[in-house]
PDB file of C-alpha atoms in Angstrom:
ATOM      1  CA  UNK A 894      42.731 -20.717 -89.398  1.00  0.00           C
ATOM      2  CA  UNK A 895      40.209 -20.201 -86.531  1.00  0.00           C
ATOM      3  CA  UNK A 896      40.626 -20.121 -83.115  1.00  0.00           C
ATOM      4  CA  UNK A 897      39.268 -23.820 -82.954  1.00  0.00           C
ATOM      5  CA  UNK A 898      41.035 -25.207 -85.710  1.00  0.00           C
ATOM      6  CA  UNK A 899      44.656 -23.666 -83.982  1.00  0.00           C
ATOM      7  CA  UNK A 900      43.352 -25.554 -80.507  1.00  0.00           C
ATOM      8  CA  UNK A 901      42.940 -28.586 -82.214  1.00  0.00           C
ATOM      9  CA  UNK A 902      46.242 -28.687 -83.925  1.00  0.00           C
ATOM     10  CA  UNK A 903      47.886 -27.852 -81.315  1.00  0.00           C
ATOM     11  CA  UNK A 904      45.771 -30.708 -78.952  1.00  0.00           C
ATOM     12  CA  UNK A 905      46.974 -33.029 -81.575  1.00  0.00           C
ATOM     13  CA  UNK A 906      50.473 -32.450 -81.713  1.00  0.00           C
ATOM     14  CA  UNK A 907      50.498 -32.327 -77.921  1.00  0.00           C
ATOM     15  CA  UNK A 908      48.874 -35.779 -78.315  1.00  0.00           C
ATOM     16  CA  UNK A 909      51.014 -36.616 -80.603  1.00  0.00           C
ATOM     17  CA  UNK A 910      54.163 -36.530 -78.495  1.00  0.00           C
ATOM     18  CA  UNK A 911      52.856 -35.159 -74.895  1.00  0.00           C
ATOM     19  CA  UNK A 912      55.879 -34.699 -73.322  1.00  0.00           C
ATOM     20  CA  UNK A 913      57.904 -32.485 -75.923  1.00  0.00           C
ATOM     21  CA  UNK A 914      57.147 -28.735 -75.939  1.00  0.00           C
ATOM     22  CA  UNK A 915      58.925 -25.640 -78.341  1.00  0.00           C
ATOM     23  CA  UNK A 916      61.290 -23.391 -75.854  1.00  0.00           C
ATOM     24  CA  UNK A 917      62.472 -20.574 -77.751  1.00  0.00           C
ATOM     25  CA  UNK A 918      61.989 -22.114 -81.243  1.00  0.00           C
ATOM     26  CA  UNK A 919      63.765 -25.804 -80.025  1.00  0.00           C
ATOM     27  CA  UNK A 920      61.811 -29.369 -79.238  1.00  0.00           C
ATOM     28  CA  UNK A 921      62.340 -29.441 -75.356  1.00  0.00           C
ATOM     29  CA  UNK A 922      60.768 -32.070 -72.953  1.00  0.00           C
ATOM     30  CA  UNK A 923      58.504 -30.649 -70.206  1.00  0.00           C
ATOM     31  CA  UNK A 924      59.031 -33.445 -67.740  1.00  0.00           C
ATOM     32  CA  UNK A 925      63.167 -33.912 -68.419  1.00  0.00           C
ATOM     33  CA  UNK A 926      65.797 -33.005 -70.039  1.00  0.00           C
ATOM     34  CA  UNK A 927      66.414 -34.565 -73.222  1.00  0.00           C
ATOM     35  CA  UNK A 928      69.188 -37.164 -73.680  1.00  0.00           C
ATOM     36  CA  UNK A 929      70.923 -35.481 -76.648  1.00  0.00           C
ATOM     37  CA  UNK A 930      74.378 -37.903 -76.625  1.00  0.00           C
ATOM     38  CA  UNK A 931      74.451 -40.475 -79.315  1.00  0.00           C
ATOM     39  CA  UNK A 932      75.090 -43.871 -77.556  1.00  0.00           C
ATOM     40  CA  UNK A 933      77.022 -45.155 -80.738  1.00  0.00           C
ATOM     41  CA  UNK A 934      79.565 -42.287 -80.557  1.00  0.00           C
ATOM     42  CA  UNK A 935      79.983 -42.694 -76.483  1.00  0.00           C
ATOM     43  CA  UNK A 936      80.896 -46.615 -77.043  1.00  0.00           C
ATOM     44  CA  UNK A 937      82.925 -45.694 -79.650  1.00  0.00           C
ATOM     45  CA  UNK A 938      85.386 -43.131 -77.430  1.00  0.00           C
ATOM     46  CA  UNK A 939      85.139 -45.780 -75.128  1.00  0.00           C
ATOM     47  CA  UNK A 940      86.611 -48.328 -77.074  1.00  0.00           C
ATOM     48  CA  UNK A 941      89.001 -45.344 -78.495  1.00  0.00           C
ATOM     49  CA  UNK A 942      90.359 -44.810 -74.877  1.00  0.00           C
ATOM     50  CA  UNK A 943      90.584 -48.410 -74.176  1.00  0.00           C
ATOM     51  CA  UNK A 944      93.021 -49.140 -77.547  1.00  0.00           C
ATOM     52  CA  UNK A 945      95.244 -46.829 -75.805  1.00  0.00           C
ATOM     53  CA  UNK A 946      95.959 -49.021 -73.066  1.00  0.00           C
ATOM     54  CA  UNK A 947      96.928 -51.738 -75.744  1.00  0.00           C
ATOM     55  CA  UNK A 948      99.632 -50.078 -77.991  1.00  0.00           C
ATOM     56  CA  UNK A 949     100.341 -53.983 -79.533  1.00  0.00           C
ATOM     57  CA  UNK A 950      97.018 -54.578 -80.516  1.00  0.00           C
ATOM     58  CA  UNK A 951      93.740 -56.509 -79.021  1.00  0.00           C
ATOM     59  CA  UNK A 952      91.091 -58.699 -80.136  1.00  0.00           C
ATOM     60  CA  UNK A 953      87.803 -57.306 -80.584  1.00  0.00           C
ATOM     61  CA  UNK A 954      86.652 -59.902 -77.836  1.00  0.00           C
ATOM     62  CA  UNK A 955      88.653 -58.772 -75.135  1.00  0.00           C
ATOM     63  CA  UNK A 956      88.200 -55.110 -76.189  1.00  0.00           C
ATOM     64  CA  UNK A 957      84.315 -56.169 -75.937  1.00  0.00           C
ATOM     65  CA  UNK A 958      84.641 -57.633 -72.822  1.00  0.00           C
ATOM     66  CA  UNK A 959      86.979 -54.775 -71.572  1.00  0.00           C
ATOM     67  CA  UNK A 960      84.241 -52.006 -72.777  1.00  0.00           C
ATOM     68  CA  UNK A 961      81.120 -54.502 -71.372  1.00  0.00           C
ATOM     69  CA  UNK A 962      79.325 -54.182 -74.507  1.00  0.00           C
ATOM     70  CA  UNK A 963      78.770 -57.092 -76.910  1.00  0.00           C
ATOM     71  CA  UNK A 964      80.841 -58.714 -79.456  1.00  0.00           C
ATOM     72  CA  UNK A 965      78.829 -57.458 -82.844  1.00  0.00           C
ATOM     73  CA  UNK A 966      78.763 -54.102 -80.958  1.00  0.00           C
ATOM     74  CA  UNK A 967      82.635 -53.553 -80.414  1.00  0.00           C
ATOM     75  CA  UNK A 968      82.972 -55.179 -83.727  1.00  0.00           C
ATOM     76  CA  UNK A 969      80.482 -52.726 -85.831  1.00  0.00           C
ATOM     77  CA  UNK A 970      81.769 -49.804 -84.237  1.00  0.00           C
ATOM     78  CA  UNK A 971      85.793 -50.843 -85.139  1.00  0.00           C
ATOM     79  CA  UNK A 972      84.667 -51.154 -88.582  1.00  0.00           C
ATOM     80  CA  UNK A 973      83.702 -47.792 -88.855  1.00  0.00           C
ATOM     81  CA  UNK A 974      86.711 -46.263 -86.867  1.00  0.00           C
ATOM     82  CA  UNK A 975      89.042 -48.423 -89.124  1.00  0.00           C
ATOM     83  CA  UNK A 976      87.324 -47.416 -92.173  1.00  0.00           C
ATOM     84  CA  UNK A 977      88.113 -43.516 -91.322  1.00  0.00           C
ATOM     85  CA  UNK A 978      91.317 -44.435 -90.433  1.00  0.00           C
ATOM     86  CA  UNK A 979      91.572 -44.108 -86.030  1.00  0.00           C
ATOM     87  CA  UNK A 980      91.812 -47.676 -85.911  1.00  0.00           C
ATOM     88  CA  UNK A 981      94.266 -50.266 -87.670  1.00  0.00           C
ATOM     89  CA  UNK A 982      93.966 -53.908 -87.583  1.00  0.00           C
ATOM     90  CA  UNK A 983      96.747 -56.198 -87.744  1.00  0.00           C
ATOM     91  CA  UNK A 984      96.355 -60.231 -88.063  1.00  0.00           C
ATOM     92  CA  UNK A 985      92.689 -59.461 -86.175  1.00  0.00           C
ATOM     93  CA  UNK A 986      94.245 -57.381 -83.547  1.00  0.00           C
ATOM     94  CA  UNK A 987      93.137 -53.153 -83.172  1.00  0.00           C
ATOM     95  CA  UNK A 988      94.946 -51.194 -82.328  1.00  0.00           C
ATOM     96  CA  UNK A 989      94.516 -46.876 -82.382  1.00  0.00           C
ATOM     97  CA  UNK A 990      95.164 -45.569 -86.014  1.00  0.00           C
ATOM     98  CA  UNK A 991      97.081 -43.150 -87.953  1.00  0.00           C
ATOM     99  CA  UNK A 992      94.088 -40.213 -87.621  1.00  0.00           C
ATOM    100  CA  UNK A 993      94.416 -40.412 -83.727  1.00  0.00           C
ATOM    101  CA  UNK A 994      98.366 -39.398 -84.288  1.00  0.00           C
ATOM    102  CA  UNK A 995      97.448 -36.752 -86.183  1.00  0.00           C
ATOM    103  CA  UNK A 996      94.459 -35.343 -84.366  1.00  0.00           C
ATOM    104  CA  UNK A 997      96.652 -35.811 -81.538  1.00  0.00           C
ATOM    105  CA  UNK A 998      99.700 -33.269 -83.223  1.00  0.00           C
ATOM    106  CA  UNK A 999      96.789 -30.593 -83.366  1.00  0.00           C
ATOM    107  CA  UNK A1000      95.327 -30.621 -79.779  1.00  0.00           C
ATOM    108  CA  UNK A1001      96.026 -28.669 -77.005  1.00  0.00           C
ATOM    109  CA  UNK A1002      97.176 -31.525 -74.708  1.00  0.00           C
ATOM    110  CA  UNK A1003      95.781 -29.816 -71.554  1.00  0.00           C
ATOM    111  CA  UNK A1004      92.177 -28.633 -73.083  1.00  0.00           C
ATOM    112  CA  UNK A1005      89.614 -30.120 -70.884  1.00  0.00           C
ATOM    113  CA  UNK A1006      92.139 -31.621 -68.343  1.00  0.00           C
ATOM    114  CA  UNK A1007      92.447 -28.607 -66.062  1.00  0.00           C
ATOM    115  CA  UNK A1008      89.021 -27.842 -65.651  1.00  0.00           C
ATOM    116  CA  UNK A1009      88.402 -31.458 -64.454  1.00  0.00           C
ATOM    117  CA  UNK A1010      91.350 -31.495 -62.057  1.00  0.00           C
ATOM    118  CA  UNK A1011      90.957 -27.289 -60.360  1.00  0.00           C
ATOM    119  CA  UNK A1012      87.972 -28.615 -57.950  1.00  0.00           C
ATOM    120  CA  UNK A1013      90.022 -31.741 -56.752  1.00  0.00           C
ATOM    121  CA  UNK A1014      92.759 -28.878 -56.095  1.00  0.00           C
ATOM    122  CA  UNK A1015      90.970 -26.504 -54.755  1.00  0.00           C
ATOM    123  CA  UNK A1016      89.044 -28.652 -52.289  1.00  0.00           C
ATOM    124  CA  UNK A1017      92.161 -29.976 -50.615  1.00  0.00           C
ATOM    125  CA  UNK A1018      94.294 -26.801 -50.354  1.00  0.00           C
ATOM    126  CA  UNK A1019      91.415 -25.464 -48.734  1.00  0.00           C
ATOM    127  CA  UNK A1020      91.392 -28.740 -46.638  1.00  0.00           C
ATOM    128  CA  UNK A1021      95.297 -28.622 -46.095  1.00  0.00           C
ATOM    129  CA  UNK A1022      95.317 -25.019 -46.143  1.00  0.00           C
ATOM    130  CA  UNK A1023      98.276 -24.989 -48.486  1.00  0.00           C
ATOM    131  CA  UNK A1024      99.177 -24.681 -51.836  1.00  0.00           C
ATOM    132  CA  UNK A1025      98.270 -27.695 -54.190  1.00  0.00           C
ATOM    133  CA  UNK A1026      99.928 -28.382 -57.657  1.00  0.00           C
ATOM    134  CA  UNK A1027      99.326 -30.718 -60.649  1.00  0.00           C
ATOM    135  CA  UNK A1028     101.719 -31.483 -63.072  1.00  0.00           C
ATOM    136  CA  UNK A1029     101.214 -33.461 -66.468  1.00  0.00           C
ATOM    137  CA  UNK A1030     103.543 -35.922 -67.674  1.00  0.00           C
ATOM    138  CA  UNK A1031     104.035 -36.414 -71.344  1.00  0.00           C
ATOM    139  CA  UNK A1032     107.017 -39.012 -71.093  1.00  0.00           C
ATOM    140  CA  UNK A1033     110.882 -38.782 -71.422  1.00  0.00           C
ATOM    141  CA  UNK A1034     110.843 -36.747 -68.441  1.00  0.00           C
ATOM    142  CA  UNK A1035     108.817 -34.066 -70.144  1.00  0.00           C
ATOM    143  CA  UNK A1036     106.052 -32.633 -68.248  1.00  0.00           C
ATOM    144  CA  UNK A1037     104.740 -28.821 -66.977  1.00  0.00           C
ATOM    145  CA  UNK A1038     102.658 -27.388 -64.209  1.00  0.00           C
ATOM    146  CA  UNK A1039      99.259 -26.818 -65.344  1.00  0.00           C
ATOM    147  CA  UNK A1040      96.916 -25.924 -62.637  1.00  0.00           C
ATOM    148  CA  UNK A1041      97.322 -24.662 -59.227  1.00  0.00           C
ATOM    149  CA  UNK A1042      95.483 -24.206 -56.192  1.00  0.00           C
ATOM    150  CA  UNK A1043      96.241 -21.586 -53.235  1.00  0.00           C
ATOM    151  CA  UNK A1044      95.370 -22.144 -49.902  1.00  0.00           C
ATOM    152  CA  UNK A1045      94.897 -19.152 -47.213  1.00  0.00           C
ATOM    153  CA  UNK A1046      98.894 -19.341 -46.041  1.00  0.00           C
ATOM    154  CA  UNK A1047     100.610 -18.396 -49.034  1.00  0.00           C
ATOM    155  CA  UNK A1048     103.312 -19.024 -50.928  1.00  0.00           C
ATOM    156  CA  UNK A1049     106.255 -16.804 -51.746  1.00  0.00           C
ATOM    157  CA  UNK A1050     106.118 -15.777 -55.345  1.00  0.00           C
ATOM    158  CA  UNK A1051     109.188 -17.468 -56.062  1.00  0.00           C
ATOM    159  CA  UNK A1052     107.805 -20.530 -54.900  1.00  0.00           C
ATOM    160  CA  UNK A1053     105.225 -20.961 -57.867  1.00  0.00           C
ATOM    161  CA  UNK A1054     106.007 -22.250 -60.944  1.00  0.00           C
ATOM    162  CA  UNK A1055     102.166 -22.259 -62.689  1.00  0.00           C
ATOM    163  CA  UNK A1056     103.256 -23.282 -66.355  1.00  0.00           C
ATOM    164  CA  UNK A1057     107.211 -24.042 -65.903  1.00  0.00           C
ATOM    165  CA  UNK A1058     108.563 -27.341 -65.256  1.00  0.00           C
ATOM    166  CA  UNK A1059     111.163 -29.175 -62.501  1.00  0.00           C
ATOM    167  CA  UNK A1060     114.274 -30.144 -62.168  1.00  0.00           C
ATOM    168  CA  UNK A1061     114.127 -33.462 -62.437  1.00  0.00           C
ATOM    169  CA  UNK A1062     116.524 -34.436 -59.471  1.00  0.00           C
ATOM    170  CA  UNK A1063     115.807 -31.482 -56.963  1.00  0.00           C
ATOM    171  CA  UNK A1064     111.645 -31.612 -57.170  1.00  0.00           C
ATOM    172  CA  UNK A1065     109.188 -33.969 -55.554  1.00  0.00           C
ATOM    173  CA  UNK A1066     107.704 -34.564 -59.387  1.00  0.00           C
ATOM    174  CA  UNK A1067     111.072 -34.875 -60.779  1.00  0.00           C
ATOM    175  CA  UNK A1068     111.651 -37.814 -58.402  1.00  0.00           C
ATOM    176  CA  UNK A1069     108.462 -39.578 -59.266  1.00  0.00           C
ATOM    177  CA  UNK A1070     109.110 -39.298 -62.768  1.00  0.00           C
ATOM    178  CA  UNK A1071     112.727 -40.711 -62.462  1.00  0.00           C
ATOM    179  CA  UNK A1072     111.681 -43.378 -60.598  1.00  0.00           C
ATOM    180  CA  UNK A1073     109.675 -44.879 -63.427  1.00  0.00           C
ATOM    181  CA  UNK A1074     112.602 -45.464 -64.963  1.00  0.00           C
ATOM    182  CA  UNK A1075     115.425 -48.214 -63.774  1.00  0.00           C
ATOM    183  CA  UNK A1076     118.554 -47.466 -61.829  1.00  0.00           C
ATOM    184  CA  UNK A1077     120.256 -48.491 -64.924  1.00  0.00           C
ATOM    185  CA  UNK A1078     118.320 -46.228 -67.246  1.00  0.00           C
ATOM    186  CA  UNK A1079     119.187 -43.276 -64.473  1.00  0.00           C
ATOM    187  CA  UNK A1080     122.576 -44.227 -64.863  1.00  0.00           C
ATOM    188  CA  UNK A1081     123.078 -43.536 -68.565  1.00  0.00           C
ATOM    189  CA  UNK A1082     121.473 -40.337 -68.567  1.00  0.00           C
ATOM    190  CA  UNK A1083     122.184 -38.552 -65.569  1.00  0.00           C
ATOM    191  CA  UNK A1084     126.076 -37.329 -64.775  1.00  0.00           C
ATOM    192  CA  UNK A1085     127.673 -38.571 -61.674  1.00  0.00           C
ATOM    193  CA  UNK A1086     127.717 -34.751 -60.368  1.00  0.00           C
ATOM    194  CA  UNK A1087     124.144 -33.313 -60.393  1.00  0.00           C
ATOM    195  CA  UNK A1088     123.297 -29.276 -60.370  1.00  0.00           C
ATOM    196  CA  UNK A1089     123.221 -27.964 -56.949  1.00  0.00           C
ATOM    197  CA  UNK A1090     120.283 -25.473 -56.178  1.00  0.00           C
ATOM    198  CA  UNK A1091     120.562 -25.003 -52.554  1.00  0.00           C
ATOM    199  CA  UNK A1092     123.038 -26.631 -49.705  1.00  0.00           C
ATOM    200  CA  UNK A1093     120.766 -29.551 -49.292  1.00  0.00           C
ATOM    201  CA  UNK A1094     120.186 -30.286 -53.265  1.00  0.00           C
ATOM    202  CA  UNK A1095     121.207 -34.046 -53.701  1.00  0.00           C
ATOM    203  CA  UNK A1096     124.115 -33.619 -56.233  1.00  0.00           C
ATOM    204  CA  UNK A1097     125.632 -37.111 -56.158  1.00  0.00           C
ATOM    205  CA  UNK A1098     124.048 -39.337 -58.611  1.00  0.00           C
ATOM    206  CA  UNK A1099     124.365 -42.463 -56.338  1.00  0.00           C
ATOM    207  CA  UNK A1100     122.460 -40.766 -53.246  1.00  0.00           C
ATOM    208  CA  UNK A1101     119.692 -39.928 -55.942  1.00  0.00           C
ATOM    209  CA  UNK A1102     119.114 -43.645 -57.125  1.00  0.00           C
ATOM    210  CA  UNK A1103     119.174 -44.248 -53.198  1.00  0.00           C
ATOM    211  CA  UNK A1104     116.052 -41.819 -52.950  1.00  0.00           C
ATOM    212  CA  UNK A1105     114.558 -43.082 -55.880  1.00  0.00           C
ATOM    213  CA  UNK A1106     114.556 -46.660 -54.124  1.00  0.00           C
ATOM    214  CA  UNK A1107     112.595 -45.170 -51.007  1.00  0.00           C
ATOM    215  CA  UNK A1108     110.380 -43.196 -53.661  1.00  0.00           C
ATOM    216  CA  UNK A1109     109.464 -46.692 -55.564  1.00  0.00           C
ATOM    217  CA  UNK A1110     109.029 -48.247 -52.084  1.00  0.00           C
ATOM    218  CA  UNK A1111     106.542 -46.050 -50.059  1.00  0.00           C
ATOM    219  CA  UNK A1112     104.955 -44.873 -53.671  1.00  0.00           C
ATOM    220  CA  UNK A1113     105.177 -40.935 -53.019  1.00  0.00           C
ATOM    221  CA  UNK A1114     108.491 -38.687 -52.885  1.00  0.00           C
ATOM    222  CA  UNK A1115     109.304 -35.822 -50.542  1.00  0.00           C
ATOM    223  CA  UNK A1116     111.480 -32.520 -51.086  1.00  0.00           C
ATOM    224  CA  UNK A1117     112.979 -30.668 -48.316  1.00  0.00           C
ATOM    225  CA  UNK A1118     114.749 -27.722 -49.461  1.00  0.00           C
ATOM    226  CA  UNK A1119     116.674 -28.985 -52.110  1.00  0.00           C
ATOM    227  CA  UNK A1120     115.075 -26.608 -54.708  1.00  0.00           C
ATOM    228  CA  UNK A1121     114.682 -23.997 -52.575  1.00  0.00           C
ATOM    229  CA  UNK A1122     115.724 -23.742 -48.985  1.00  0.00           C
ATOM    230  CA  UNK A1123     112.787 -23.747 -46.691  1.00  0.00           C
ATOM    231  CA  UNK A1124     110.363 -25.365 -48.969  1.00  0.00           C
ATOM    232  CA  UNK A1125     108.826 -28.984 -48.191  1.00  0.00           C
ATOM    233  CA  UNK A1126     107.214 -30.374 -50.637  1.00  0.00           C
ATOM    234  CA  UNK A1127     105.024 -34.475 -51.318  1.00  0.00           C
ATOM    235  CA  UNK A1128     104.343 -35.739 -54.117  1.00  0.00           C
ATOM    236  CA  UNK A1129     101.884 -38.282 -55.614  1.00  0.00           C
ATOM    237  CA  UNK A1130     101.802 -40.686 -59.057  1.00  0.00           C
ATOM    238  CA  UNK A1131      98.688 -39.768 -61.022  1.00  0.00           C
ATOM    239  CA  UNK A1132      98.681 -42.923 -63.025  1.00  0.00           C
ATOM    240  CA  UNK A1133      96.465 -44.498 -65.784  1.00  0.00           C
ATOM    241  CA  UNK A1134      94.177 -47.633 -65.596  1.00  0.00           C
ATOM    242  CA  UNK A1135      97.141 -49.631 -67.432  1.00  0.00           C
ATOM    243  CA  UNK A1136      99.523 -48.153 -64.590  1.00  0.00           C
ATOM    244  CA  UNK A1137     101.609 -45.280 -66.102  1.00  0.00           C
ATOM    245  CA  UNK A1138     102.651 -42.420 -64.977  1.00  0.00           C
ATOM    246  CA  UNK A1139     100.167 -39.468 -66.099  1.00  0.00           C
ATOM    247  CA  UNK A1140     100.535 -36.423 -63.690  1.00  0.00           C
ATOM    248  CA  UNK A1141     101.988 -35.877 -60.066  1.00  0.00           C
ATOM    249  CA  UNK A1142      99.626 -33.722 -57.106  1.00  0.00           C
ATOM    250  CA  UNK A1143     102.314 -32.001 -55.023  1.00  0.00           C
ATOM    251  CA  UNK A1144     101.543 -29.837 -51.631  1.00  0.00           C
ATOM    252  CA  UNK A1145     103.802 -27.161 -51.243  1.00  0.00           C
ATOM    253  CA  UNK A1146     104.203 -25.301 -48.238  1.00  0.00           C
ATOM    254  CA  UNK A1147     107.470 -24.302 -45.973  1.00  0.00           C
ATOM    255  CA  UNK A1148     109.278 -26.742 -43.949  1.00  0.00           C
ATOM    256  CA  UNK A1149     108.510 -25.112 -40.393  1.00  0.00           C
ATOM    257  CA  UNK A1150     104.495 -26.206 -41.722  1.00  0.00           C
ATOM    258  CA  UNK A1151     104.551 -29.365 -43.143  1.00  0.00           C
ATOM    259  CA  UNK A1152     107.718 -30.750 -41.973  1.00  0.00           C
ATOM    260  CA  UNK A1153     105.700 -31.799 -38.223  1.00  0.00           C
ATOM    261  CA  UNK A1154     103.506 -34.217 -36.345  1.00  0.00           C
ATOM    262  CA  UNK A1155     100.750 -33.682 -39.167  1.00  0.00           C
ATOM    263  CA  UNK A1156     103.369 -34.722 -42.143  1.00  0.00           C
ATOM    264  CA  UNK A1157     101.558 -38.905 -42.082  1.00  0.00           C
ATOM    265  CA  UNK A1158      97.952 -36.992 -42.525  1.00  0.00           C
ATOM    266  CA  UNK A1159      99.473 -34.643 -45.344  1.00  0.00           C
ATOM    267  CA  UNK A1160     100.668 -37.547 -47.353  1.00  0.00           C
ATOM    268  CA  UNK A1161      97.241 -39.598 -46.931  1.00  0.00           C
ATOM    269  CA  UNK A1162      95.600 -36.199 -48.201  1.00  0.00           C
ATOM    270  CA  UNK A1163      97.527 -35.740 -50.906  1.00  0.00           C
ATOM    271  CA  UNK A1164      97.197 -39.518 -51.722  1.00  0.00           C
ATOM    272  CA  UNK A1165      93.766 -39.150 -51.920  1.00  0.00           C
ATOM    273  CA  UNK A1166      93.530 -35.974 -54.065  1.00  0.00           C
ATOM    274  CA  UNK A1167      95.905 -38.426 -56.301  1.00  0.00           C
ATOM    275  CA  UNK A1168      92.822 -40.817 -56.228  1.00  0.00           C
ATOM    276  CA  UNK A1169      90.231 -38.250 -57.154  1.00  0.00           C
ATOM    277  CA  UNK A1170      92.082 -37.118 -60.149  1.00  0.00           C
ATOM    278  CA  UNK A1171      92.615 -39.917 -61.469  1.00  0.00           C
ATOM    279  CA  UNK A1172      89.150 -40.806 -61.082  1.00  0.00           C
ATOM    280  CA  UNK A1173      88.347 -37.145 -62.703  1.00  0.00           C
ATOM    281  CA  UNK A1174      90.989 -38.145 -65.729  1.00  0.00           C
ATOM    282  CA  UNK A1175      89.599 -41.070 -66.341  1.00  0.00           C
TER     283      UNK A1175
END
């Protein structure tokens, strides 16, 4: 091929489609990026995510309407998932299927979550200047602390529990988590005598479901050294768009720190870091 004949092909192809060029052997735009996600598959996580806020069952028209796409859309795209098995229908309401369960067995639940939830951390134990905590909740009272954040005022060692999990009655998560439940459902499961940790653990079952009334009312919970003496502790609901309990944001510091005049400004703070993870889970 001659000179000429090369500058011609390649004038033709550039004609051809002008604004794709070859970067290290792959088709590449020279003006933007390339959109390389497949619309189909986004609506159809979307509708995925939005089953699980409908464990009963929904019509594809309110699932539509739910996902703002359009009825044959919603409809095409549950076909498929119901044909390879994450979707069921039952008497023309979806609902997620048996694939999801399984897929769900295999996964690390916390791959992907803690890389979405460190900068919200990070940004307000800088801001705060103490340490920040986030803690997923799995239901049943099980959950575990799965990403932390550090501020410039440390921590004791003893004071970090990166990967462990709460006691459920001396812990500013373990509060929030019981106070899903009823006073009733409390009741049955915990003994009238609880563990004490330090002097100021509350060990009587009836001052807990007291606490838990206050926690339900002003929607965060507070520790103050019942885990460990000098440690002060809030907590915050992470919660879903149906309303359930997902994680809890805690600020941990000692009492002589966050037990002052700035305590109403730490609980906004931490309210707000609530907020943005949710927003960052969602």
């Amino acid at each position: 091929m001659t000179s000429n004949e090369a500058g011609a092909q390649m004038a033709a192809v550039r004609s051809a489609a002008p604004e794709e060029a070859l970067v290290d052997g792959e088709l590449a735009t020279s003006q933007e990026p390339l959109d390389l996600t497949n619309k189909s598959v986004v609506k159809a996580t979307l509708l995925l995510k939005k089953l699980g806020h409908h464990r009963h069952g929904v019509t594809v028209t309110e699932l539509a309407q739910a996902c703002e796409m359009t009825r044959p859309t919603a409809f095409r795209l549950l076909l498929s998932l119901e044909h390879t098995g994450f979707v069921e229908r039952v008497d023309n309401h979806y609902m997620l299927g048996w694939q999801v369960a399984r897929l769900g067995r295999l996964a690390d639940p916390y791959a992907g979550a803690v890389a979405k939830i460190q900068p919200v951390l990070d940004e307000y134990a800088a801001s705060l200047n103490e340490t920040l905590s986030f803690v997923m909740v799995r239901g049943g009272g099980d959950h575990r602390v799965i990403a932390e954040a550090l501020g410039s005022r440390y921590l004791s060692a003893s004071h970090q529990y990166l990967g462990g999990i709460y006691p459920l009655h001396a812990s500013a998560t373990g509060k929030l988590i019981l106070a899903e439940q009823s006073d009733d459902q409390i009741a049955a499961e915990l003994p009238e005598t609880l563990n004490a940790h330090t002097p100021y653990t509350i060990t009587s079952r009836d001052t807990l479901l007291r606490e838990l009334g206050k926690v339900r009312e002003q929607g965060y919970a507070i520790l103050d050294s019942e885990l460990e003496e000098g440690l002060f502790a809030v907590g915050c609901p992470v919660r879903h768009a149906a309303g359930g309990l997902i994680g809890v944001v805690t600020v941990n510091g000692p009492t002589q720190r966050l037990k002052s005049y700035r305590l109403p400004q730490t609980i906004n703070e931490v309210r707000q870091a609530a907020e943005e993870i949710t927003e960052a889970l969602a």
